[in-house]
Structures are given as C-alpha cells and as structure tokens.
PDB file of N, CA and C in Angstrom:
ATOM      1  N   UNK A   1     122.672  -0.125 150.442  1.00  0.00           N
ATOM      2  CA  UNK A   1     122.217  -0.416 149.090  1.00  0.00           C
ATOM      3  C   UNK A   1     123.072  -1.551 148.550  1.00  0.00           C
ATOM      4  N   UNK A   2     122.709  -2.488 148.144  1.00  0.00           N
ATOM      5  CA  UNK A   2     122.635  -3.205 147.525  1.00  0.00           C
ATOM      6  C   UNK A   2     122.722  -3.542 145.601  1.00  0.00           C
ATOM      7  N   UNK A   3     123.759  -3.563 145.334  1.00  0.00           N
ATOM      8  CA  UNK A   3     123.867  -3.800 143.363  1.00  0.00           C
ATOM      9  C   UNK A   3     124.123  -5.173 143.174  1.00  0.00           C
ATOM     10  N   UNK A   4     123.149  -5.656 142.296  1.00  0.00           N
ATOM     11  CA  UNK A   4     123.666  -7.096 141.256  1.00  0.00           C
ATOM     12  C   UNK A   4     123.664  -6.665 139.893  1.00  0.00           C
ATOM     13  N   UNK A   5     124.792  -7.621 138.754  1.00  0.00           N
ATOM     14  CA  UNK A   5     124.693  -7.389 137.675  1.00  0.00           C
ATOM     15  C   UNK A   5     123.340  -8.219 136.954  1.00  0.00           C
ATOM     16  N   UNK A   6     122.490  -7.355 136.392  1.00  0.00           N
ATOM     17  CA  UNK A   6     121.451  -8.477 135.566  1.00  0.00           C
ATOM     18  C   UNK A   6     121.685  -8.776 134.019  1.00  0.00           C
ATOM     19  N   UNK A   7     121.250  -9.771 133.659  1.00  0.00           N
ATOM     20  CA  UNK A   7     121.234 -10.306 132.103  1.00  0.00           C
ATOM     21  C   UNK A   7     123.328 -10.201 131.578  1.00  0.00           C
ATOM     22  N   UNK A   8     123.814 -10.181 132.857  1.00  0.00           N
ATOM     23  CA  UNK A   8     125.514 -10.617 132.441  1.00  0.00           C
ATOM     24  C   UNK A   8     126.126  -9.189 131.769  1.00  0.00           C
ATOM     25  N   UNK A   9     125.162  -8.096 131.746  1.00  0.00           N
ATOM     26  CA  UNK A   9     125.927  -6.759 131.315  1.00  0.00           C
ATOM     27  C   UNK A   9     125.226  -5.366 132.360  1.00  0.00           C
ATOM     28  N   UNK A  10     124.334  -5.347 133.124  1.00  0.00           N
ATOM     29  CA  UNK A  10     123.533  -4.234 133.485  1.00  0.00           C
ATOM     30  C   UNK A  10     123.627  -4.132 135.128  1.00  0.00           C
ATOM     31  N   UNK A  11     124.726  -3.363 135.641  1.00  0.00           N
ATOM     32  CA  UNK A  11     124.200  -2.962 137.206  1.00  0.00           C
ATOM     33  C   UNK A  11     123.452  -2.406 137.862  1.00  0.00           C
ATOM     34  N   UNK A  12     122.002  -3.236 138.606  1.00  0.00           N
ATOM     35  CA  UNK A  12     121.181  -2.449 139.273  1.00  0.00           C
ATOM     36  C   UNK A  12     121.249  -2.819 140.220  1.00  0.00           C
ATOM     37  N   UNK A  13     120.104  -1.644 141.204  1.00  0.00           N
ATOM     38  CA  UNK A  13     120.031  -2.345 142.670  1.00  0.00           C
ATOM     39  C   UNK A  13     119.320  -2.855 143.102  1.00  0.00           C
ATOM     40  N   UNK A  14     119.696  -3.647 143.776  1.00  0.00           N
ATOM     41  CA  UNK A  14     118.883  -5.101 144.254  1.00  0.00           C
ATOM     42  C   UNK A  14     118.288  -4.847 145.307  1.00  0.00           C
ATOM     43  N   UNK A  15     118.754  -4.183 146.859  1.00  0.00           N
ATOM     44  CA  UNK A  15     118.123  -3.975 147.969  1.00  0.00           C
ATOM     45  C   UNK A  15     118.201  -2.442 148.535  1.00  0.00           C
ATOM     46  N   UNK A  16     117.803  -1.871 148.974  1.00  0.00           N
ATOM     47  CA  UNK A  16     117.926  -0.561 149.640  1.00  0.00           C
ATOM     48  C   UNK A  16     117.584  -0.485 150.707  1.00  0.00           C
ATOM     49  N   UNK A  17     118.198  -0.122 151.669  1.00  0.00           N
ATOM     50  CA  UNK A  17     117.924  -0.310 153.576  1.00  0.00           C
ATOM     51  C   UNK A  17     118.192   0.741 154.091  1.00  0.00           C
ATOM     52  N   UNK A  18     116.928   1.518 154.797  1.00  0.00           N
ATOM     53  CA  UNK A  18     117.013   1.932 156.080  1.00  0.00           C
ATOM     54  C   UNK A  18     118.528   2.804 156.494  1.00  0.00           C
ATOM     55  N   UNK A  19     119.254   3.897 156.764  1.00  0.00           N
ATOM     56  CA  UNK A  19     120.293   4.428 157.720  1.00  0.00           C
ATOM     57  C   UNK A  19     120.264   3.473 158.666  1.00  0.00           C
ATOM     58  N   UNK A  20     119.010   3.384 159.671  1.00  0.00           N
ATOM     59  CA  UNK A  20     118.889   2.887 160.693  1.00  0.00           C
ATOM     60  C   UNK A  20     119.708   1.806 160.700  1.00  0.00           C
ATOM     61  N   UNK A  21     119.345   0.466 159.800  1.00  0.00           N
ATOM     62  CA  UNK A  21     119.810  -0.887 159.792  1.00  0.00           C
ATOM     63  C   UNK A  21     120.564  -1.325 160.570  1.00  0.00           C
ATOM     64  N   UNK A  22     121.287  -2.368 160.518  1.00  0.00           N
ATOM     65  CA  UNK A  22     122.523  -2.402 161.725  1.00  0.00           C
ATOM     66  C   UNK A  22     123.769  -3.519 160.276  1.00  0.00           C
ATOM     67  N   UNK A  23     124.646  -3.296 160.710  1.00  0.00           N
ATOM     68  CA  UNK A  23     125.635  -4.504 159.942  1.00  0.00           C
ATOM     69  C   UNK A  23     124.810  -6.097 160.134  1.00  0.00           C
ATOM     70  N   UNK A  24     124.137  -6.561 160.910  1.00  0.00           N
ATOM     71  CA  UNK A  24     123.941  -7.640 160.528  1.00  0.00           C
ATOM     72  C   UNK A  24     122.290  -7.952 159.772  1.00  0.00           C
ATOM     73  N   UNK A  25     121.298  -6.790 159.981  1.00  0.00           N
ATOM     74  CA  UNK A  25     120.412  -6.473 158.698  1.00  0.00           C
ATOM     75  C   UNK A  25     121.233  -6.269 157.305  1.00  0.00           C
ATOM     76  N   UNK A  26     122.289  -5.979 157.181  1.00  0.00           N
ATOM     77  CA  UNK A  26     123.170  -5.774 156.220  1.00  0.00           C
ATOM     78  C   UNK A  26     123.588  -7.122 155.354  1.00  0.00           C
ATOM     79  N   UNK A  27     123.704  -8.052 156.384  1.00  0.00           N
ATOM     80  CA  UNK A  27     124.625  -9.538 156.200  1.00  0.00           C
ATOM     81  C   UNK A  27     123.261 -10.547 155.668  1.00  0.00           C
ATOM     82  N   UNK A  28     122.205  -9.959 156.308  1.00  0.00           N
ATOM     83  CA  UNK A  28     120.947 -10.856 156.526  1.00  0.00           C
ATOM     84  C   UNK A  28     120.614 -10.445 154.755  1.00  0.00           C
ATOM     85  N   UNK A  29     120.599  -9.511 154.304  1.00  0.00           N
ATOM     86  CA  UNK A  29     120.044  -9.329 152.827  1.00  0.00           C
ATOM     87  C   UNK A  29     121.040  -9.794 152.052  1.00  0.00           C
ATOM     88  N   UNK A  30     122.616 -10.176 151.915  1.00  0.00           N
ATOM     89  CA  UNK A  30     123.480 -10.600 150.959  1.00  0.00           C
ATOM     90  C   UNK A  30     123.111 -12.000 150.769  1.00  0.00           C
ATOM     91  N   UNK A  31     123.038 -12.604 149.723  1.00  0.00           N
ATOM     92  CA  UNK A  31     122.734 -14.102 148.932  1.00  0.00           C
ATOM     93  C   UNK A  31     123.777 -14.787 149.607  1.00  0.00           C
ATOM     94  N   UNK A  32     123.645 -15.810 149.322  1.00  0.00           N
ATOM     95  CA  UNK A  32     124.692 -16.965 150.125  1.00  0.00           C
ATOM     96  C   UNK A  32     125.330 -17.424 148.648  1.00  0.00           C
ATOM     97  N   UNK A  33     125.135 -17.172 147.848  1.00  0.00           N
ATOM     98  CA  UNK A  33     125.775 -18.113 146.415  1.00  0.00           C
ATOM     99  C   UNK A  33     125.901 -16.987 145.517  1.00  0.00           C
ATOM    100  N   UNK A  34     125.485 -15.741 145.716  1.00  0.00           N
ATOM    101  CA  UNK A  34     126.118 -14.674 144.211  1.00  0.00           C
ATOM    102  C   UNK A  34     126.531 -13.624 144.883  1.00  0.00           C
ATOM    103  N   UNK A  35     127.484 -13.117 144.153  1.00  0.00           N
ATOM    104  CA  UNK A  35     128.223 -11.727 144.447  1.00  0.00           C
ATOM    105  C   UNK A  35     127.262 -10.931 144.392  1.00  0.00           C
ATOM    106  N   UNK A  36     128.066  -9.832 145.147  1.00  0.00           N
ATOM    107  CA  UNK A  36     127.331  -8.114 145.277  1.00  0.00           C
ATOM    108  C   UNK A  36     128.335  -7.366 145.340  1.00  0.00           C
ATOM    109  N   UNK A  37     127.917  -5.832 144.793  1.00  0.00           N
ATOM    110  CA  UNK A  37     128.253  -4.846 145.126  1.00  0.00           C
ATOM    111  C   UNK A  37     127.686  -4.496 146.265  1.00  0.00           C
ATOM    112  N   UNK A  38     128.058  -3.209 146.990  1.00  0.00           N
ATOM    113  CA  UNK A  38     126.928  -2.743 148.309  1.00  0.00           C
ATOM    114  C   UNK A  38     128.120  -1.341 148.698  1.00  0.00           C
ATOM    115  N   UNK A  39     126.689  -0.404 148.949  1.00  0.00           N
ATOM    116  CA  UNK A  39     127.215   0.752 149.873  1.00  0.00           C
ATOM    117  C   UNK A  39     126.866   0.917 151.227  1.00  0.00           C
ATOM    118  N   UNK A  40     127.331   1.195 152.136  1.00  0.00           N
ATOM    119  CA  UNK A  40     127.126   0.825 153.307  1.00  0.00           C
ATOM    120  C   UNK A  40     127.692   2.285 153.983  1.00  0.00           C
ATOM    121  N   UNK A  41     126.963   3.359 154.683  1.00  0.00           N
ATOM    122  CA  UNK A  41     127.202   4.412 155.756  1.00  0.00           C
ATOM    123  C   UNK A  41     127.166   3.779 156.753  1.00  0.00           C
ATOM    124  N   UNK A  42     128.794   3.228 157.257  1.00  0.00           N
ATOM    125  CA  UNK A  42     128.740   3.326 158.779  1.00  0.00           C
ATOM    126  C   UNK A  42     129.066   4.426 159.860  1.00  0.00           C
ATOM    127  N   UNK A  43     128.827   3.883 160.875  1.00  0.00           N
ATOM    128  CA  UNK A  43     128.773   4.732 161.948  1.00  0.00           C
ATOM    129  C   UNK A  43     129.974   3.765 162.903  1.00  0.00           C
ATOM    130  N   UNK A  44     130.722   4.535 163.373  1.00  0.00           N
ATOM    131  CA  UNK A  44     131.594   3.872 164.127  1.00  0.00           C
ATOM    132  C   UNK A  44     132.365   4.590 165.269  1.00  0.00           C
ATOM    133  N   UNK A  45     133.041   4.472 166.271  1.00  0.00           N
ATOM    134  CA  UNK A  45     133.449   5.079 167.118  1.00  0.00           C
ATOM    135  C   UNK A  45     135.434   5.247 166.743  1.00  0.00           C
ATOM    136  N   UNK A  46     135.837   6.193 166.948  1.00  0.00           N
ATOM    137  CA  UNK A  46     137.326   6.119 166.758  1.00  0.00           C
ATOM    138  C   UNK A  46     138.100   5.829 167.543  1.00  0.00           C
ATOM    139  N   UNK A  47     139.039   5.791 168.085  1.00  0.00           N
ATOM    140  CA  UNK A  47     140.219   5.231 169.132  1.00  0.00           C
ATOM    141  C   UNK A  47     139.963   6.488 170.067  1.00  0.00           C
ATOM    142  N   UNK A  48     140.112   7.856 169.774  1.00  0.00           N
ATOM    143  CA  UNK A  48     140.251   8.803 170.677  1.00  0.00           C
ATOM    144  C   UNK A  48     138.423   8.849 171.198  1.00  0.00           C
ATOM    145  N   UNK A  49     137.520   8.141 170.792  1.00  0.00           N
ATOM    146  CA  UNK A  49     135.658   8.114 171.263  1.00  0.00           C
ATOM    147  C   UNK A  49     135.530   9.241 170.445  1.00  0.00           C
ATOM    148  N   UNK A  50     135.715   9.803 169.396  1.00  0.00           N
ATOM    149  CA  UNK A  50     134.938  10.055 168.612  1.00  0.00           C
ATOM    150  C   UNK A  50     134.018   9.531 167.743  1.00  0.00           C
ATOM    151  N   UNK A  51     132.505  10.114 167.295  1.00  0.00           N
ATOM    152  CA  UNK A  51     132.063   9.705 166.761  1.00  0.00           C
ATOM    153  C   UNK A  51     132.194   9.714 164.965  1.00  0.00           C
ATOM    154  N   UNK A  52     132.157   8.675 164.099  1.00  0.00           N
ATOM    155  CA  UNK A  52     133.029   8.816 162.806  1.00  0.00           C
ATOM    156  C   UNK A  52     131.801   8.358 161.662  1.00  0.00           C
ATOM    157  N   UNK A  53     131.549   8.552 160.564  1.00  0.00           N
ATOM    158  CA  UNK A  53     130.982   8.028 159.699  1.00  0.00           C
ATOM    159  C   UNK A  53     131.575   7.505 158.414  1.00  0.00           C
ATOM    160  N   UNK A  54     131.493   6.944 157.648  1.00  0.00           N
ATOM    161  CA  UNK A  54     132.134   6.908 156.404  1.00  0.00           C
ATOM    162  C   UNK A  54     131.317   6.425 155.487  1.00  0.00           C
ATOM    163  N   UNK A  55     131.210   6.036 153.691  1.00  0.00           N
ATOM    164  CA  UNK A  55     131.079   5.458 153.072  1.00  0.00           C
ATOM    165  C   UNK A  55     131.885   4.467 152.611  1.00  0.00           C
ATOM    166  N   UNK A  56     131.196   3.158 152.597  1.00  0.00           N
ATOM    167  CA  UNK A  56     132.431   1.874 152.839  1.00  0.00           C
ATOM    168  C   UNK A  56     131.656   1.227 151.031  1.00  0.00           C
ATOM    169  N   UNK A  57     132.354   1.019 150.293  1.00  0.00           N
ATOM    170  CA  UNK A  57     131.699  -0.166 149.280  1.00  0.00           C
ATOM    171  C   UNK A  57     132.682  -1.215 149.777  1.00  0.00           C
ATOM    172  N   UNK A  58     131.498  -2.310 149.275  1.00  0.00           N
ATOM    173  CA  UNK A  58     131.953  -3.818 150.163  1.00  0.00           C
ATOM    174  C   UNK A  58     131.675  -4.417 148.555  1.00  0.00           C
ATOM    175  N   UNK A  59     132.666  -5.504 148.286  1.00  0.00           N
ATOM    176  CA  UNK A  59     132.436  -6.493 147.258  1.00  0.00           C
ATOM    177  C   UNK A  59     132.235  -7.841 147.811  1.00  0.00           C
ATOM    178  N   UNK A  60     131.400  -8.434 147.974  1.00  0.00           N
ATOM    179  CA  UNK A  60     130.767  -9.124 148.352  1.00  0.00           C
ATOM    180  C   UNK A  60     130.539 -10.604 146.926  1.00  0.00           C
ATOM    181  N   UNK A  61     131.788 -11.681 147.408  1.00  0.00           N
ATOM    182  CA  UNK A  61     132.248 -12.397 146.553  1.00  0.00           C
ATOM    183  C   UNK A  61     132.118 -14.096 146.906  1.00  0.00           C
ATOM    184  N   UNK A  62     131.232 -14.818 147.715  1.00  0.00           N
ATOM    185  CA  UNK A  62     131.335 -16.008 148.162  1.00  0.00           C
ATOM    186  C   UNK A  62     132.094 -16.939 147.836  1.00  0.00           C
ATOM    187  N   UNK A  63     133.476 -16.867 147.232  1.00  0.00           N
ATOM    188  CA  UNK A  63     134.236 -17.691 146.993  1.00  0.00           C
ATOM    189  C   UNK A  63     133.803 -19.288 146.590  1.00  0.00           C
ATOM    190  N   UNK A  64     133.185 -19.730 147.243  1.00  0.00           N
ATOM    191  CA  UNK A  64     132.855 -21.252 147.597  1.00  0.00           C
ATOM    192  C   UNK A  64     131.905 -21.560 147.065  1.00  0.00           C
ATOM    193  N   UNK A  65     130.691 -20.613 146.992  1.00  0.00           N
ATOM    194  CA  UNK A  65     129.429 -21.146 146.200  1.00  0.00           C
ATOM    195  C   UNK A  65     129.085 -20.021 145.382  1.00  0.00           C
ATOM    196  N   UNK A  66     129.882 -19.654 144.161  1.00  0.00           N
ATOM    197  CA  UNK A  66     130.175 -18.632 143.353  1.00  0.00           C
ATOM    198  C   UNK A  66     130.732 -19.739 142.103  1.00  0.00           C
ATOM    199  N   UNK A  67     130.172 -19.530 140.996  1.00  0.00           N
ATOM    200  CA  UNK A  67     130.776 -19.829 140.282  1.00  0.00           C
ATOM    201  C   UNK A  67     131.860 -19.040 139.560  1.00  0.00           C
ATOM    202  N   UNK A  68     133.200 -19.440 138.724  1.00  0.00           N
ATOM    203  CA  UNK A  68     134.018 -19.164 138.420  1.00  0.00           C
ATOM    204  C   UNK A  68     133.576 -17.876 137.442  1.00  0.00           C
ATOM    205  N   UNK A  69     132.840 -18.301 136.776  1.00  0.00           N
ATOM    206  CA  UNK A  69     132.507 -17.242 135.601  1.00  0.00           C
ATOM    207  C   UNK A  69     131.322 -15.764 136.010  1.00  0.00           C
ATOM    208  N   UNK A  70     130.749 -16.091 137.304  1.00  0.00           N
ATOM    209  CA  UNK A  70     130.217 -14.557 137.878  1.00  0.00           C
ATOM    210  C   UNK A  70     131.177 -14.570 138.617  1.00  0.00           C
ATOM    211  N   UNK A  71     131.892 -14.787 139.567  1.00  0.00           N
ATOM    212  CA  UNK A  71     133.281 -14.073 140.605  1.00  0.00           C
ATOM    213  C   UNK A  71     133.809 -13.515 139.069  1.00  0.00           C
ATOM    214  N   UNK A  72     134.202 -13.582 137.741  1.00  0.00           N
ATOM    215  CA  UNK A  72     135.317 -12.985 137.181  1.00  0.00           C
ATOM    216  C   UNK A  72     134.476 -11.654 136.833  1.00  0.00           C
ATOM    217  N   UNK A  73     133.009 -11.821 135.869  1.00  0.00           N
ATOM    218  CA  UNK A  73     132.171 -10.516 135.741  1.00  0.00           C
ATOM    219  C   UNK A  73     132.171  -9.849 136.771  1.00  0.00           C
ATOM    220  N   UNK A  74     131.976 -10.013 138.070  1.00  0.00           N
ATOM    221  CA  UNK A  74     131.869  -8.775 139.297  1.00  0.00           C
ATOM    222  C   UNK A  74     133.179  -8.154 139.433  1.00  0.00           C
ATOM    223  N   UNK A  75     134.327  -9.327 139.393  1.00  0.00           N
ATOM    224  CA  UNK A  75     135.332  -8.854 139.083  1.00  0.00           C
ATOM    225  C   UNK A  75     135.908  -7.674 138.440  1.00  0.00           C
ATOM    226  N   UNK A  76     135.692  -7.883 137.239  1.00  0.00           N
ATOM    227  CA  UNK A  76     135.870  -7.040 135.843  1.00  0.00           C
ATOM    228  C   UNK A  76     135.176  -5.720 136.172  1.00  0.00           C
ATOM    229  N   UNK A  77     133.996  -6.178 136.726  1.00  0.00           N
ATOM    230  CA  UNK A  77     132.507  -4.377 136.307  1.00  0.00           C
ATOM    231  C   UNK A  77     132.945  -3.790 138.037  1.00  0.00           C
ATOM    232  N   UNK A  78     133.638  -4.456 138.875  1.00  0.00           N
ATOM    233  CA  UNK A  78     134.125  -3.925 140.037  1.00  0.00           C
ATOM    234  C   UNK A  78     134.591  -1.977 139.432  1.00  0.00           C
ATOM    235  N   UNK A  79     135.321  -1.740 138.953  1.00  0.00           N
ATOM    236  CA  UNK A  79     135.575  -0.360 139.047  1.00  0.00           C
ATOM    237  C   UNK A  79     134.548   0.595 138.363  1.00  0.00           C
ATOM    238  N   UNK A  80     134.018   0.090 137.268  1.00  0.00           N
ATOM    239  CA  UNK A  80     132.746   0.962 136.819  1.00  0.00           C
ATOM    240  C   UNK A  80     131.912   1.319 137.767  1.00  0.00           C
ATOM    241  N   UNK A  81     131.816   0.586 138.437  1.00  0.00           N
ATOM    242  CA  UNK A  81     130.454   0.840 139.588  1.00  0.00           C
ATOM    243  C   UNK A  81     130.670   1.850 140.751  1.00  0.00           C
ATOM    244  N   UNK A  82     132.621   1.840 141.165  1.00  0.00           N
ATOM    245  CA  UNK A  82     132.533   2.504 141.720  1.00  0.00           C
ATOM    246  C   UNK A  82     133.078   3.823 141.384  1.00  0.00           C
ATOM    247  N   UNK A  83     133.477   3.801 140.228  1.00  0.00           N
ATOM    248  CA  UNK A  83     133.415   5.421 139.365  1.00  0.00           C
ATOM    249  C   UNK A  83     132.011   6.120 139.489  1.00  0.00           C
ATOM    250  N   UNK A  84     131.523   5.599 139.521  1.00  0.00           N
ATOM    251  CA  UNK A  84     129.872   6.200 139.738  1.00  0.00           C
ATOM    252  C   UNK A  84     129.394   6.320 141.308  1.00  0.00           C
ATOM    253  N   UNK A  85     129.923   5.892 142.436  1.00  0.00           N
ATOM    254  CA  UNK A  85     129.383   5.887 143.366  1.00  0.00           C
ATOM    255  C   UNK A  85     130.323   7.122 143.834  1.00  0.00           C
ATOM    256  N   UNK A  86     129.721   7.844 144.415  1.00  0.00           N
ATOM    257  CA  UNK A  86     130.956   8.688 144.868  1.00  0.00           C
ATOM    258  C   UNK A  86     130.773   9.192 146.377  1.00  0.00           C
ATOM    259  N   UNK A  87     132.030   9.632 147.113  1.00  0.00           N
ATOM    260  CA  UNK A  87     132.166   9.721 148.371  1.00  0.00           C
ATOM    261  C   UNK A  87     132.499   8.454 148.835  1.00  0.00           C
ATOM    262  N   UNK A  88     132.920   7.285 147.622  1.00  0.00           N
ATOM    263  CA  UNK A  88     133.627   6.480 148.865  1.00  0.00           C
ATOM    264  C   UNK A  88     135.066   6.418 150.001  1.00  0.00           C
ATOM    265  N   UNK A  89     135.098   6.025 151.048  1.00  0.00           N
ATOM    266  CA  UNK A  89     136.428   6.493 151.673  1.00  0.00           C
ATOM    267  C   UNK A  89     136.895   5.033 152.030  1.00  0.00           C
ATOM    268  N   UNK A  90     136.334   3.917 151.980  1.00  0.00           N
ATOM    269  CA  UNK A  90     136.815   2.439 152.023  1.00  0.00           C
ATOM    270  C   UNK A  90     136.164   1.728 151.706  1.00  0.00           C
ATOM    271  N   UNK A  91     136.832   0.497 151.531  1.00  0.00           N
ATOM    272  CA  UNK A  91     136.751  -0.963 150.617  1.00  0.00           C
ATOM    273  C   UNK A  91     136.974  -1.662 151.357  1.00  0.00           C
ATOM    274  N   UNK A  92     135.456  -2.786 150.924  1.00  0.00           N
ATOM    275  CA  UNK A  92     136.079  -3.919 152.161  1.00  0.00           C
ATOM    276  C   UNK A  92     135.708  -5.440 151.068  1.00  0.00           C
ATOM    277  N   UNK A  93     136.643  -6.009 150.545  1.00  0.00           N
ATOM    278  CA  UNK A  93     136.108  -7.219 149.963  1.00  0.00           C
ATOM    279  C   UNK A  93     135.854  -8.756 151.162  1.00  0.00           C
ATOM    280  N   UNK A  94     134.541  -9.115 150.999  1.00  0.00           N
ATOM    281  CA  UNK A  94     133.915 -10.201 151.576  1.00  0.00           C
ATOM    282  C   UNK A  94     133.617 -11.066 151.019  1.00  0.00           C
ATOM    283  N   UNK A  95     134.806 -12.191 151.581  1.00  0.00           N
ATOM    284  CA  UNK A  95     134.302 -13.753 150.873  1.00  0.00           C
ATOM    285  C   UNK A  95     133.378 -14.418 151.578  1.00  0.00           C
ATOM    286  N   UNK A  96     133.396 -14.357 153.049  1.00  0.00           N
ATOM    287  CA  UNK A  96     132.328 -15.576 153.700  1.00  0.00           C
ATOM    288  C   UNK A  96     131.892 -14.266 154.283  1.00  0.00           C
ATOM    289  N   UNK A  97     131.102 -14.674 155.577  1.00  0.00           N
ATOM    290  CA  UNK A  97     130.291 -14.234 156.542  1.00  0.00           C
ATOM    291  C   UNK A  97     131.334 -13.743 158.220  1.00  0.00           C
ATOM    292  N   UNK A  98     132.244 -14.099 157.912  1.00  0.00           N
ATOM    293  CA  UNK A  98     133.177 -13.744 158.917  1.00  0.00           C
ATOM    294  C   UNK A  98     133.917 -13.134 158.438  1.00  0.00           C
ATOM    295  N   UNK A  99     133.827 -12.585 157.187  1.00  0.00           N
ATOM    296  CA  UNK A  99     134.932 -11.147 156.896  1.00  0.00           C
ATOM    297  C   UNK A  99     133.857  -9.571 157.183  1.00  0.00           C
ATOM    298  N   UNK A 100     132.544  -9.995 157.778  1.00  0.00           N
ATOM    299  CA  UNK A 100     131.459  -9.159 157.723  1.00  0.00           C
ATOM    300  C   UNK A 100     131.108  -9.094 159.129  1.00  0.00           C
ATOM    301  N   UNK A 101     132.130  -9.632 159.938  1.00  0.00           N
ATOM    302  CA  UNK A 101     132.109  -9.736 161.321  1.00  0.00           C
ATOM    303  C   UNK A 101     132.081  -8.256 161.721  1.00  0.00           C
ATOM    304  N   UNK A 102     131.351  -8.054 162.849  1.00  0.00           N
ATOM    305  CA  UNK A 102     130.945  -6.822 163.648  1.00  0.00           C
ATOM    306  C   UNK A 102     132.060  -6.021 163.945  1.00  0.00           C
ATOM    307  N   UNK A 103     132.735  -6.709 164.715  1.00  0.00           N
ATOM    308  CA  UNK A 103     134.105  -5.986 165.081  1.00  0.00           C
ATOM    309  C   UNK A 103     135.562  -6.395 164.267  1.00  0.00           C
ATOM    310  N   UNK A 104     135.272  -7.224 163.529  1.00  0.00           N
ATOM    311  CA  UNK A 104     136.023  -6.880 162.245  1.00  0.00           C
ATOM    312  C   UNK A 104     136.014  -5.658 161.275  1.00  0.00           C
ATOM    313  N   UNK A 105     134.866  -5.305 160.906  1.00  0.00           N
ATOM    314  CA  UNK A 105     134.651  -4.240 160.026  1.00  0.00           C
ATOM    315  C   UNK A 105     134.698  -3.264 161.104  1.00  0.00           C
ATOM    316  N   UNK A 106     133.917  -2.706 162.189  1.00  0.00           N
ATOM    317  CA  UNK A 106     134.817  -1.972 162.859  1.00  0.00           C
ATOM    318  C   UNK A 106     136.097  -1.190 163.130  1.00  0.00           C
ATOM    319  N   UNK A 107     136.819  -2.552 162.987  1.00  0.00           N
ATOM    320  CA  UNK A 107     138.321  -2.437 163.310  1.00  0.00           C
ATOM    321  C   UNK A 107     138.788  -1.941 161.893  1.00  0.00           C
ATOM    322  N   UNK A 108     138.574  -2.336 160.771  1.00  0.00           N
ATOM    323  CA  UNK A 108     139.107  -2.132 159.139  1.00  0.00           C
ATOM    324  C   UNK A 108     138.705  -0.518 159.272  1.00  0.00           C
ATOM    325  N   UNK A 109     137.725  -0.323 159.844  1.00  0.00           N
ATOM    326  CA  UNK A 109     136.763   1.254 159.363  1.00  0.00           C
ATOM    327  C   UNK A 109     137.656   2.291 160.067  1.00  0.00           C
ATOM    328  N   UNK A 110     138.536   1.813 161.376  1.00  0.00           N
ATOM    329  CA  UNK A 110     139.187   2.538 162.088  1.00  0.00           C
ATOM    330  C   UNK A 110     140.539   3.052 161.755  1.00  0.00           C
ATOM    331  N   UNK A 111     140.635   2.120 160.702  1.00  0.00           N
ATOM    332  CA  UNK A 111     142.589   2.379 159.960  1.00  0.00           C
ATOM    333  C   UNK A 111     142.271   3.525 159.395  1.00  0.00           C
TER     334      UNK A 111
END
C-alpha cells in the first residue's frame, strides 16, 4: 500500500497491491519526483533458512527531483501516519532506486 499527502494536509492511499507482488512491482508503482509513504509485508529468508515475514514502512523521499517544500511536509506528517499503521517492525527510508535494491532490503530486513 501505497500513501500520498493530498491538497498539502490529507493522507490517503494512492496504490494497493496484491501480497503476491514482488519488491520490484513495488518500485515500479513509486513516482519518480514525489514522496511516499508505503507498507510493505515482506517475506524473507533468515540467516539460520528460516522463513520470516515482517511489516516494513518505507518513506520514500527522491531527494533530487523532490522539491524542498514536499520532502519537509512528508517529513513533518512522517509520524502521524505511522501512529496509525500498526504492526510495524521496520523502517526503511528511500531516496533513489538503489536504496530499494533487492538484496539490499533483504539484508536491512535481516538485522
């Protein structure tokens, strides 16, 4: 799932996907120029091959083609949103497309 802020005060959701999906159906729905919120159930394997799940919220922040004044609002409404989401067990903030790397997030999900 997918959240944008609309009209500069209101968080809704923008996309909703599938369990199934994979991380890069995930990458394929985030905008290239505005922030997101997003909840994300992964599935991941642990060091000992167990199988692991979690709830991950990802802030999803393009640094580069973001303007100054939405990076600070997502900023700011960052903890409201996730007072309301609950069962999260990690955070992953994403500036480009290579902090959303496969076996990057993987590896973060495993600490």
């Amino acid at each position: 799932i997918t959240f944008k802020i609309e009209d500069k005060k209101k968080i809704v959701v923008d996309v909703e996907g599938e369990k199934a999906l994979t991380l890069d159906d995930f990458k394929a729905a985030l905008p290239d120029d505005q922030p997101r919120y997003a909840l994300m159930d992964l599935d991941y394997m642990t060091e000992d091959g167990r199988e692991q799940s979690k709830l991950c919220f990802v802030f999803w922040s393009p640094d580069d083609k973001t303007s100054v004044k939405d990076r600070m609002l997502y900023a700011s409404s960052k903890d409201a949103i996730k007072k309301k989401l609950v069962g999260i067990m990690k955070e992953l903030q994403a500036n480009d497309m290579g902090d959303l790397d496969n076996d990057t997030v993987m590896e973060y999900m495993k600490k």
